[in-house]
């Protein structure tokens, strides 16, 4: 992201009463995308149904579509809440729906729920119940009306967070008085790759073959250079409708790869918004008949990987003299490089090679305007003497709760020994 601005005044945990007038996403919105796929012969089984649902004059299909797009608001006070949680792999999103008796504005108004954790790899069969705690709510762009999406975290029946519940520890860190006082801002750049169904090869690539070398595809326009724009644009609007603090999107260096940015967000809000945005993207690619992957290096060879660069600042960094605070934070980050790398996403060693705008996974580095470093500082930050830093190490499949909390912990709560600090400062040429 070019710069960190003031975060949105609207917090994710509360919905505005005027936010229900926009139209939800409907199957008709996929006509251009799905018809293009059907002409190539790549659409099979359930995707064919989508083509019929968009283009057929068959009365049965039209009636189903009408029911899918039906606004029930004039007929009942009841709403549909889609409870969303993170599954056993730590990267998969799961969800199920329930009826709520009336519209709500805050997650505290919602009941806890449960699911079968043995079917998600999160509990044994003989004691399979996992409890969902509602934590944040967003408007539902698929159902519209007063219907909502609910970001939940997961607990045992005794109230203990289960191992895959990374939000719990993050919330503890963000509630620490030292962290609260520094008002940490995050701007997260989520890269992702779109794959053709069945063959699992990037969208727009010849099956089993390769397009021309990288260069023409970044932020490009044209049928031979941009693949998946409909999905990116639909996701952008869905996020805005939902109340996610999305700040931009662009095509990436590798064809078939895209990025969206969320933020600036304060504290735990950053993780909630990224997870909800990922859920929307999964649903949209599902409707479009395209596969989403967050693999940090989906194609081996001379192709860019996929990261989740995390821009970060504290109140002290944003005030006068903040560049010195940033340099102290960089020093701390260098001393905990291994801890951060181990928490920054699975398979990241395939991406952090020192090539394709990355630093080597084994060596910490920083620089001004240098995209080949672990930590990049912008020219504006250097010039103004205050601002933010960009951690370029996180992989596209990182857990935003883990990454954001770890950045706050390392830079605000963790203190190195004086000897270690002096040695690191000398090595990195930092005067702090």
Short mmCIF file of C-alpha atoms in Angstrom, two decimals:
data_model
loop_
_atom_site.label_atom_id
_atom_site.label_comp_id
_atom_site.label_asym_id
_atom_site.label_seq_id
_atom_site.Cartn_x
_atom_site.Cartn_y
_atom_site.Cartn_z
CA UNK A 1 0.00 0.00 0.00
CA UNK A 2 1.23 3.47 -0.82
CA UNK A 3 0.57 4.95 2.59
CA UNK A 4 -1.26 4.47 5.87
CA UNK A 5 -4.20 6.84 6.25
CA UNK A 6 -6.66 7.27 9.10
CA UNK A 7 -8.71 4.12 9.73
CA UNK A 8 -12.41 4.02 9.05
CA UNK A 9 -14.62 5.37 11.81
CA UNK A 10 -17.04 2.47 11.31
CA UNK A 11 -16.06 -0.56 13.37
CA UNK A 12 -16.86 -4.06 12.15
CA UNK A 13 -18.80 -5.01 15.26
CA UNK A 14 -21.77 -2.71 14.61
CA UNK A 15 -24.07 -2.33 11.62
CA UNK A 16 -25.69 0.94 10.52
CA UNK A 17 -29.45 0.96 10.08
CA UNK A 18 -29.18 2.62 6.67
CA UNK A 19 -27.00 -0.09 5.22
CA UNK A 20 -29.68 -2.47 3.95
CA UNK A 21 -30.77 -0.66 0.79
CA UNK A 22 -28.07 -1.89 -1.61
CA UNK A 23 -28.81 -4.89 -3.82
CA UNK A 24 -27.22 -8.24 -3.03
CA UNK A 25 -25.09 -10.15 -5.51
CA UNK A 26 -27.21 -12.25 -7.84
CA UNK A 27 -26.48 -15.04 -10.29
CA UNK A 28 -27.14 -12.68 -13.22
CA UNK A 29 -23.96 -10.81 -12.33
CA UNK A 30 -21.91 -13.79 -13.46
CA UNK A 31 -23.20 -13.89 -17.05
CA UNK A 32 -20.11 -12.46 -18.76
CA UNK A 33 -17.68 -14.55 -16.73
CA UNK A 34 -19.55 -17.86 -16.95
CA UNK A 35 -20.43 -17.51 -20.64
CA UNK A 36 -16.75 -16.89 -21.45
CA UNK A 37 -15.84 -20.09 -19.65
CA UNK A 38 -18.54 -22.13 -21.39
CA UNK A 39 -17.26 -21.10 -24.81
CA UNK A 40 -13.86 -22.52 -23.92
CA UNK A 41 -15.40 -25.84 -22.97
CA UNK A 42 -13.98 -25.67 -19.46
CA UNK A 43 -17.32 -25.58 -17.65
CA UNK A 44 -18.64 -28.87 -16.30
CA UNK A 45 -21.28 -30.25 -13.92
CA UNK A 46 -22.44 -27.60 -11.44
CA UNK A 47 -20.99 -24.74 -13.49
CA UNK A 48 -23.25 -25.72 -16.40
CA UNK A 49 -26.19 -25.15 -14.06
CA UNK A 50 -24.94 -21.64 -13.52
CA UNK A 51 -24.91 -21.02 -17.26
CA UNK A 52 -28.50 -22.28 -17.53
CA UNK A 53 -29.54 -20.25 -14.51
CA UNK A 54 -28.16 -17.11 -16.17
CA UNK A 55 -29.27 -17.64 -19.77
CA UNK A 56 -32.17 -20.10 -19.90
CA UNK A 57 -35.78 -19.06 -20.29
CA UNK A 58 -36.91 -22.23 -18.52
CA UNK A 59 -39.59 -21.34 -15.99
CA UNK A 60 -38.38 -23.74 -13.30
CA UNK A 61 -34.91 -22.27 -13.27
CA UNK A 62 -36.29 -18.75 -13.27
CA UNK A 63 -38.46 -19.53 -10.26
CA UNK A 64 -35.47 -20.92 -8.34
CA UNK A 65 -33.49 -17.81 -9.18
CA UNK A 66 -36.36 -15.61 -8.02
CA UNK A 67 -36.44 -17.43 -4.70
CA UNK A 68 -32.67 -17.08 -4.28
CA UNK A 69 -32.95 -13.33 -4.80
CA UNK A 70 -36.13 -12.90 -2.77
CA UNK A 71 -36.08 -10.13 -0.18
CA UNK A 72 -38.05 -11.41 2.82
CA UNK A 73 -37.70 -8.16 4.80
CA UNK A 74 -41.29 -6.95 4.11
CA UNK A 75 -42.75 -10.25 5.34
CA UNK A 76 -40.84 -11.09 8.52
CA UNK A 77 -38.58 -9.59 11.15
CA UNK A 78 -36.46 -12.74 11.12
CA UNK A 79 -33.02 -12.65 9.52
CA UNK A 80 -30.45 -15.22 8.38
CA UNK A 81 -27.07 -15.18 10.12
CA UNK A 82 -24.19 -17.00 8.43
CA UNK A 83 -21.79 -18.11 11.19
CA UNK A 84 -18.21 -18.25 9.82
CA UNK A 85 -15.19 -19.88 11.46
CA UNK A 86 -11.71 -21.13 10.61
CA UNK A 87 -11.39 -24.90 10.11
CA UNK A 88 -8.81 -27.44 11.14
CA UNK A 89 -6.15 -26.59 8.55
CA UNK A 90 -5.94 -23.06 9.92
CA UNK A 91 -6.63 -21.60 6.48
CA UNK A 92 -9.99 -23.10 5.43
CA UNK A 93 -13.18 -21.16 6.15
CA UNK A 94 -16.37 -22.97 7.18
CA UNK A 95 -19.88 -21.61 7.66
CA UNK A 96 -23.49 -22.54 8.36
CA UNK A 97 -26.73 -20.60 8.64
CA UNK A 98 -29.33 -20.04 11.33
CA UNK A 99 -32.45 -17.96 11.78
CA UNK A 100 -32.37 -15.04 14.23
CA UNK A 101 -35.66 -13.63 15.49
CA UNK A 102 -34.90 -9.99 14.65
CA UNK A 103 -32.17 -7.75 13.17
CA UNK A 104 -29.09 -7.20 15.35
CA UNK A 105 -26.41 -4.53 15.47
CA UNK A 106 -23.78 -6.10 17.73
CA UNK A 107 -22.35 -9.64 18.09
CA UNK A 108 -23.26 -9.66 21.78
CA UNK A 109 -26.92 -9.89 20.70
CA UNK A 110 -26.27 -13.21 18.96
CA UNK A 111 -26.41 -16.66 20.59
CA UNK A 112 -23.44 -18.99 20.76
CA UNK A 113 -23.72 -22.03 18.51
CA UNK A 114 -21.94 -25.34 17.98
CA UNK A 115 -20.74 -27.63 15.20
CA UNK A 116 -19.21 -31.07 14.67
CA UNK A 117 -15.50 -30.52 15.17
CA UNK A 118 -14.69 -34.12 14.20
CA UNK A 119 -15.72 -33.24 10.62
CA UNK A 120 -13.37 -30.26 10.44
CA UNK A 121 -10.31 -31.82 12.08
CA UNK A 122 -10.80 -29.88 15.31
CA UNK A 123 -12.19 -32.45 17.77
CA UNK A 124 -12.33 -36.23 18.30
CA UNK A 125 -15.49 -38.14 17.34
CA UNK A 126 -16.27 -39.13 20.91
CA UNK A 127 -16.25 -35.48 22.07
CA UNK A 128 -16.90 -33.56 18.89
CA UNK A 129 -18.82 -30.48 19.96
CA UNK A 130 -17.07 -27.14 19.33
CA UNK A 131 -18.71 -23.89 20.43
CA UNK A 132 -18.89 -20.81 18.21
CA UNK A 133 -18.60 -17.39 19.89
CA UNK A 134 -19.82 -14.51 17.67
CA UNK A 135 -17.16 -11.78 17.51
CA UNK A 136 -17.88 -9.49 14.56
CA UNK A 137 -20.78 -8.95 12.15
CA UNK A 138 -20.92 -7.78 8.55
CA UNK A 139 -23.76 -7.24 6.09
CA UNK A 140 -24.44 -10.22 3.81
CA UNK A 141 -23.94 -9.22 0.14
CA UNK A 142 -25.35 -12.53 -1.11
CA UNK A 143 -28.71 -12.50 0.72
CA UNK A 144 -29.09 -8.75 1.16
CA UNK A 145 -31.72 -7.26 3.45
CA UNK A 146 -30.94 -7.36 7.16
CA UNK A 147 -29.10 -10.67 6.81
CA UNK A 148 -25.59 -10.85 8.23
CA UNK A 149 -22.24 -12.64 8.18
CA UNK A 150 -20.86 -13.47 11.61
CA UNK A 151 -17.14 -13.98 12.25
CA UNK A 152 -16.75 -16.44 15.13
CA UNK A 153 -13.93 -17.99 17.11
CA UNK A 154 -13.97 -21.49 18.55
CA UNK A 155 -14.00 -23.00 22.06
CA UNK A 156 -14.51 -26.25 23.89
CA UNK A 157 -17.81 -26.69 25.82
CA UNK A 158 -15.80 -25.79 28.94
CA UNK A 159 -14.94 -22.39 27.42
CA UNK A 160 -11.30 -23.07 26.54
CA UNK A 161 -10.06 -21.84 23.12
CA UNK A 162 -9.24 -24.75 20.82
CA UNK A 163 -5.72 -24.88 19.26
CA UNK A 164 -6.82 -23.40 15.91
CA UNK A 165 -8.41 -20.40 17.64
CA UNK A 166 -5.69 -17.81 16.99
CA UNK A 167 -8.06 -14.91 17.56
CA UNK A 168 -8.15 -15.56 21.31
CA UNK A 169 -4.45 -14.84 21.90
CA UNK A 170 -4.51 -11.93 19.48
CA UNK A 171 -7.36 -10.34 21.42
CA UNK A 172 -5.34 -10.67 24.62
CA UNK A 173 -2.36 -8.89 23.06
CA UNK A 174 -4.52 -6.12 21.60
CA UNK A 175 -6.18 -5.55 24.97
CA UNK A 176 -2.84 -5.01 26.73
CA UNK A 177 -2.75 -1.38 27.99
CA UNK A 178 0.61 -0.72 26.29
CA UNK A 179 -0.78 -1.87 22.95
CA UNK A 180 -4.08 -0.04 23.38
CA UNK A 181 -2.23 3.21 24.09
CA UNK A 182 -0.25 2.90 20.83
CA UNK A 183 -3.36 2.39 18.63
CA UNK A 184 -1.71 -0.04 16.15
CA UNK A 185 -2.80 0.38 12.53
CA UNK A 186 -2.55 -2.33 9.89
CA UNK A 187 -2.87 -2.26 6.13
CA UNK A 188 -2.80 -5.80 4.73
CA UNK A 189 -2.15 -6.63 1.07
CA UNK A 190 -3.74 -10.01 0.34
CA UNK A 191 -2.48 -11.68 -2.84
CA UNK A 192 -4.28 -14.71 -4.29
CA UNK A 193 -4.26 -16.87 -7.42
CA UNK A 194 -7.24 -18.00 -9.49
CA UNK A 195 -7.15 -21.52 -10.92
CA UNK A 196 -9.15 -23.23 -13.64
CA UNK A 197 -11.55 -25.82 -12.27
CA UNK A 198 -10.54 -29.49 -12.64
CA UNK A 199 -7.06 -28.86 -14.05
CA UNK A 200 -5.99 -26.57 -11.15
CA UNK A 201 -3.87 -24.43 -13.50
CA UNK A 202 -3.89 -20.59 -13.37
CA UNK A 203 -6.80 -18.81 -14.99
CA UNK A 204 -5.91 -17.62 -18.49
CA UNK A 205 -2.98 -20.02 -18.89
CA UNK A 206 -3.02 -22.67 -21.63
CA UNK A 207 -3.73 -26.02 -19.95
CA UNK A 208 -0.39 -27.72 -19.30
CA UNK A 209 1.46 -24.79 -20.86
CA UNK A 210 2.74 -21.33 -19.98
CA UNK A 211 1.94 -17.78 -21.07
CA UNK A 212 4.59 -15.29 -22.07
CA UNK A 213 7.12 -14.14 -19.43
CA UNK A 214 6.14 -11.79 -16.62
CA UNK A 215 6.09 -8.11 -17.43
CA UNK A 216 2.88 -7.26 -19.31
CA UNK A 217 0.43 -8.50 -16.66
CA UNK A 218 0.87 -6.27 -13.59
CA UNK A 219 -2.08 -3.82 -13.38
CA UNK A 220 -2.74 -4.58 -17.06
CA UNK A 221 -5.86 -4.37 -19.22
CA UNK A 222 -6.71 -6.58 -22.16
CA UNK A 223 -8.03 -10.07 -22.84
CA UNK A 224 -4.51 -11.42 -23.35
CA UNK A 225 -3.11 -9.90 -20.16
CA UNK A 226 -5.85 -9.72 -17.51
CA UNK A 227 -7.63 -12.87 -16.32
CA UNK A 228 -10.30 -12.77 -13.62
CA UNK A 229 -11.16 -9.07 -13.45
CA UNK A 230 -14.90 -9.87 -13.02
CA UNK A 231 -14.09 -11.80 -9.86
CA UNK A 232 -11.83 -9.06 -8.49
CA UNK A 233 -14.43 -6.35 -9.15
CA UNK A 234 -17.31 -8.41 -7.74
CA UNK A 235 -15.26 -9.09 -4.61
CA UNK A 236 -14.41 -5.39 -4.26
CA UNK A 237 -18.09 -4.40 -4.30
CA UNK A 238 -19.11 -7.27 -2.03
CA UNK A 239 -16.55 -6.12 0.55
CA UNK A 240 -17.78 -2.53 0.41
CA UNK A 241 -21.38 -3.71 0.80
CA UNK A 242 -20.42 -5.92 3.76
CA UNK A 243 -18.67 -3.08 5.59
CA UNK A 244 -15.17 -4.47 5.17
CA UNK A 245 -12.54 -1.73 5.15
CA UNK A 246 -11.21 -2.65 1.70
CA UNK A 247 -9.00 0.09 0.28
CA UNK A 248 -8.05 -1.13 -3.19
CA UNK A 249 -7.30 -3.95 -5.61
CA UNK A 250 -5.03 -4.65 -8.58
CA UNK A 251 -3.84 -7.33 -10.98
CA UNK A 252 -0.51 -8.84 -9.95
CA UNK A 253 2.79 -9.67 -11.66
CA UNK A 254 1.94 -13.30 -12.42
CA UNK A 255 -1.04 -13.69 -14.78
CA UNK A 256 -4.10 -15.03 -13.00
CA UNK A 257 -2.94 -13.53 -9.71
CA UNK A 258 -4.66 -10.60 -7.97
CA UNK A 259 -4.39 -8.55 -4.80
CA UNK A 260 -6.78 -6.66 -2.56
CA UNK A 261 -5.87 -4.38 0.32
CA UNK A 262 -7.70 -4.07 3.64
CA UNK A 263 -7.06 -1.23 6.05
CA UNK A 264 -6.00 0.81 7.77
CA UNK A 265 -7.60 -1.20 10.54
CA UNK A 266 -7.06 -0.94 14.28
CA UNK A 267 -5.94 -3.96 16.30
CA UNK A 268 -8.08 -7.10 16.15
CA UNK A 269 -10.28 -5.49 13.48
CA UNK A 270 -7.59 -6.20 10.88
CA UNK A 271 -7.86 -9.97 11.31
CA UNK A 272 -11.67 -9.95 11.37
CA UNK A 273 -11.83 -7.97 8.13
CA UNK A 274 -9.28 -10.10 6.27
CA UNK A 275 -11.01 -13.36 7.26
CA UNK A 276 -14.41 -12.03 6.19
CA UNK A 277 -12.92 -10.77 2.91
CA UNK A 278 -11.40 -14.21 2.30
CA UNK A 279 -14.78 -15.83 2.94
CA UNK A 280 -16.45 -13.52 0.40
CA UNK A 281 -13.76 -14.37 -2.14
CA UNK A 282 -14.30 -18.10 -1.60
CA UNK A 283 -18.05 -17.68 -2.14
CA UNK A 284 -17.61 -15.54 -5.25
CA UNK A 285 -15.13 -17.92 -6.88
CA UNK A 286 -17.49 -20.77 -5.97
CA UNK A 287 -20.30 -19.05 -7.88
CA UNK A 288 -18.01 -18.27 -10.81
CA UNK A 289 -16.73 -21.85 -11.08
CA UNK A 290 -13.12 -20.84 -10.41
CA UNK A 291 -10.78 -22.23 -7.74
CA UNK A 292 -9.11 -19.89 -5.25
CA UNK A 293 -5.67 -20.70 -3.84
CA UNK A 294 -3.61 -18.88 -1.23
CA UNK A 295 -0.54 -21.04 -1.87
CA UNK A 296 2.53 -18.78 -1.52
CA UNK A 297 4.19 -20.29 -4.61
CA UNK A 298 1.48 -21.84 -6.80
CA UNK A 299 3.74 -22.17 -9.86
CA UNK A 300 7.40 -23.09 -9.53
CA UNK A 301 10.03 -21.39 -11.67
CA UNK A 302 10.40 -17.81 -12.83
CA UNK A 303 7.03 -16.67 -11.55
CA UNK A 304 6.20 -14.41 -8.60
CA UNK A 305 4.82 -16.02 -5.47
CA UNK A 306 1.88 -14.75 -3.46
CA UNK A 307 2.40 -12.80 -0.25
CA UNK A 308 0.40 -10.89 2.32
CA UNK A 309 2.54 -7.81 2.95
CA UNK A 310 1.55 -6.18 6.22
CA UNK A 311 1.89 -2.43 6.70
CA UNK A 312 2.15 -1.46 10.35
CA UNK A 313 2.40 1.66 12.45
CA UNK A 314 1.88 2.78 16.04
CA UNK A 315 0.89 6.16 17.41
CA UNK A 316 4.53 6.88 18.28
CA UNK A 317 5.62 6.01 14.73
CA UNK A 318 3.04 8.38 13.27
CA UNK A 319 4.04 11.33 15.45
CA UNK A 320 7.09 13.62 15.21
CA UNK A 321 10.30 11.64 15.70
CA UNK A 322 8.52 8.49 14.63
CA UNK A 323 11.32 7.31 12.32
CA UNK A 324 13.48 6.57 15.35
CA UNK A 325 10.63 4.48 16.79
CA UNK A 326 10.35 2.65 13.47
CA UNK A 327 14.07 1.85 13.52
CA UNK A 328 13.77 0.51 17.06
CA UNK A 329 10.88 -1.68 15.91
CA UNK A 330 12.98 -2.96 12.99
CA UNK A 331 15.76 -3.84 15.42
CA UNK A 332 13.34 -5.87 17.57
CA UNK A 333 11.95 -7.59 14.47
CA UNK A 334 15.46 -8.58 13.39
CA UNK A 335 16.09 -10.27 16.74
CA UNK A 336 12.91 -12.33 16.46
CA UNK A 337 13.21 -13.11 12.75
CA UNK A 338 12.97 -16.89 13.21
CA UNK A 339 9.89 -16.62 15.42
CA UNK A 340 8.15 -14.47 12.85
CA UNK A 341 9.09 -16.66 9.89
CA UNK A 342 7.74 -19.74 11.67
CA UNK A 343 4.39 -17.95 12.10
CA UNK A 344 4.16 -16.29 8.70
CA UNK A 345 2.60 -19.07 6.63
CA UNK A 346 3.16 -22.64 5.51
CA UNK A 347 5.33 -23.18 2.43
CA UNK A 348 6.81 -19.69 2.66
CA UNK A 349 10.32 -21.09 2.07
CA UNK A 350 9.30 -21.69 -1.57
CA UNK A 351 8.51 -17.98 -1.91
CA UNK A 352 11.19 -16.20 0.16
CA UNK A 353 14.15 -17.03 -2.06
CA UNK A 354 15.72 -13.60 -2.50
CA UNK A 355 14.18 -13.41 -6.00
CA UNK A 356 10.89 -12.07 -7.35
CA UNK A 357 10.72 -9.10 -4.96
CA UNK A 358 11.47 -11.10 -1.82
CA UNK A 359 14.27 -11.32 0.72
CA UNK A 360 15.93 -14.60 1.61
CA UNK A 361 14.04 -16.49 4.31
CA UNK A 362 17.32 -17.08 6.20
CA UNK A 363 18.50 -13.48 6.40
CA UNK A 364 16.79 -10.43 7.88
CA UNK A 365 17.21 -7.13 6.04
CA UNK A 366 15.63 -3.72 5.79
CA UNK A 367 15.81 -0.81 3.41
CA UNK A 368 14.15 2.34 2.14
CA UNK A 369 12.01 1.73 -0.97
CA UNK A 370 13.66 -1.69 -1.38
CA UNK A 371 11.19 -4.47 -2.24
CA UNK A 372 13.92 -7.07 -1.92
CA UNK A 373 14.14 -6.59 1.86
CA UNK A 374 12.37 -8.21 4.79
CA UNK A 375 11.17 -4.80 5.99
CA UNK A 376 10.60 -1.90 3.61
CA UNK A 377 10.32 1.73 4.68
CA UNK A 378 8.74 4.16 2.21
CA UNK A 379 10.43 7.27 0.84
CA UNK A 380 7.72 9.47 2.33
CA UNK A 381 8.33 8.00 5.78
CA UNK A 382 12.06 8.68 5.50
CA UNK A 383 11.46 12.21 4.21
CA UNK A 384 8.84 13.16 6.82
CA UNK A 385 10.61 11.42 9.69
CA UNK A 386 7.47 9.50 10.66
CA UNK A 387 5.03 6.99 9.20
CA UNK A 388 4.97 3.21 8.95
CA UNK A 389 6.90 0.08 7.97
CA UNK A 390 5.98 -2.76 5.62
CA UNK A 391 6.70 -6.34 6.66
CA UNK A 392 7.11 -8.17 3.33
CA UNK A 393 7.69 -11.62 4.82
CA UNK A 394 4.14 -12.94 5.46
CA UNK A 395 2.87 -15.49 2.93
CA UNK A 396 -0.54 -15.26 1.28
CA UNK A 397 -1.83 -18.09 3.50
CA UNK A 398 -0.77 -16.44 6.77
CA UNK A 399 -3.25 -16.08 9.63
CA UNK A 400 -3.87 -12.31 10.05
CA UNK A 401 -4.63 -12.75 13.75
CA UNK A 402 -1.19 -14.30 14.26
CA UNK A 403 0.76 -11.82 12.13
CA UNK A 404 -0.84 -8.63 13.44
CA UNK A 405 -0.61 -9.72 17.08
CA UNK A 406 3.00 -10.85 16.70
CA UNK A 407 4.01 -7.49 15.21
CA UNK A 408 2.44 -5.70 18.17
CA UNK A 409 3.99 -8.09 20.66
CA UNK A 410 7.52 -7.85 19.22
CA UNK A 411 7.55 -4.09 18.83
CA UNK A 412 5.56 -3.00 21.89
CA UNK A 413 5.75 -5.71 24.57
CA UNK A 414 9.00 -7.62 23.98
CA UNK A 415 12.30 -6.13 25.16
CA UNK A 416 15.68 -7.50 24.01
CA UNK A 417 18.78 -7.52 26.20
CA UNK A 418 21.01 -4.47 25.87
CA UNK A 419 23.82 -6.61 24.48
CA UNK A 420 21.63 -8.20 21.81
CA UNK A 421 20.20 -4.81 20.91
CA UNK A 422 23.66 -3.27 20.48
CA UNK A 423 24.90 -6.12 18.29
CA UNK A 424 21.78 -6.04 16.11
CA UNK A 425 21.97 -2.27 15.72
CA UNK A 426 25.57 -2.52 14.56
CA UNK A 427 24.77 -5.32 12.12
CA UNK A 428 21.81 -3.48 10.61
CA UNK A 429 23.53 -0.07 10.64
CA UNK A 430 20.73 1.29 12.79
CA UNK A 431 21.26 4.17 15.18
CA UNK A 432 18.63 3.86 17.89
#
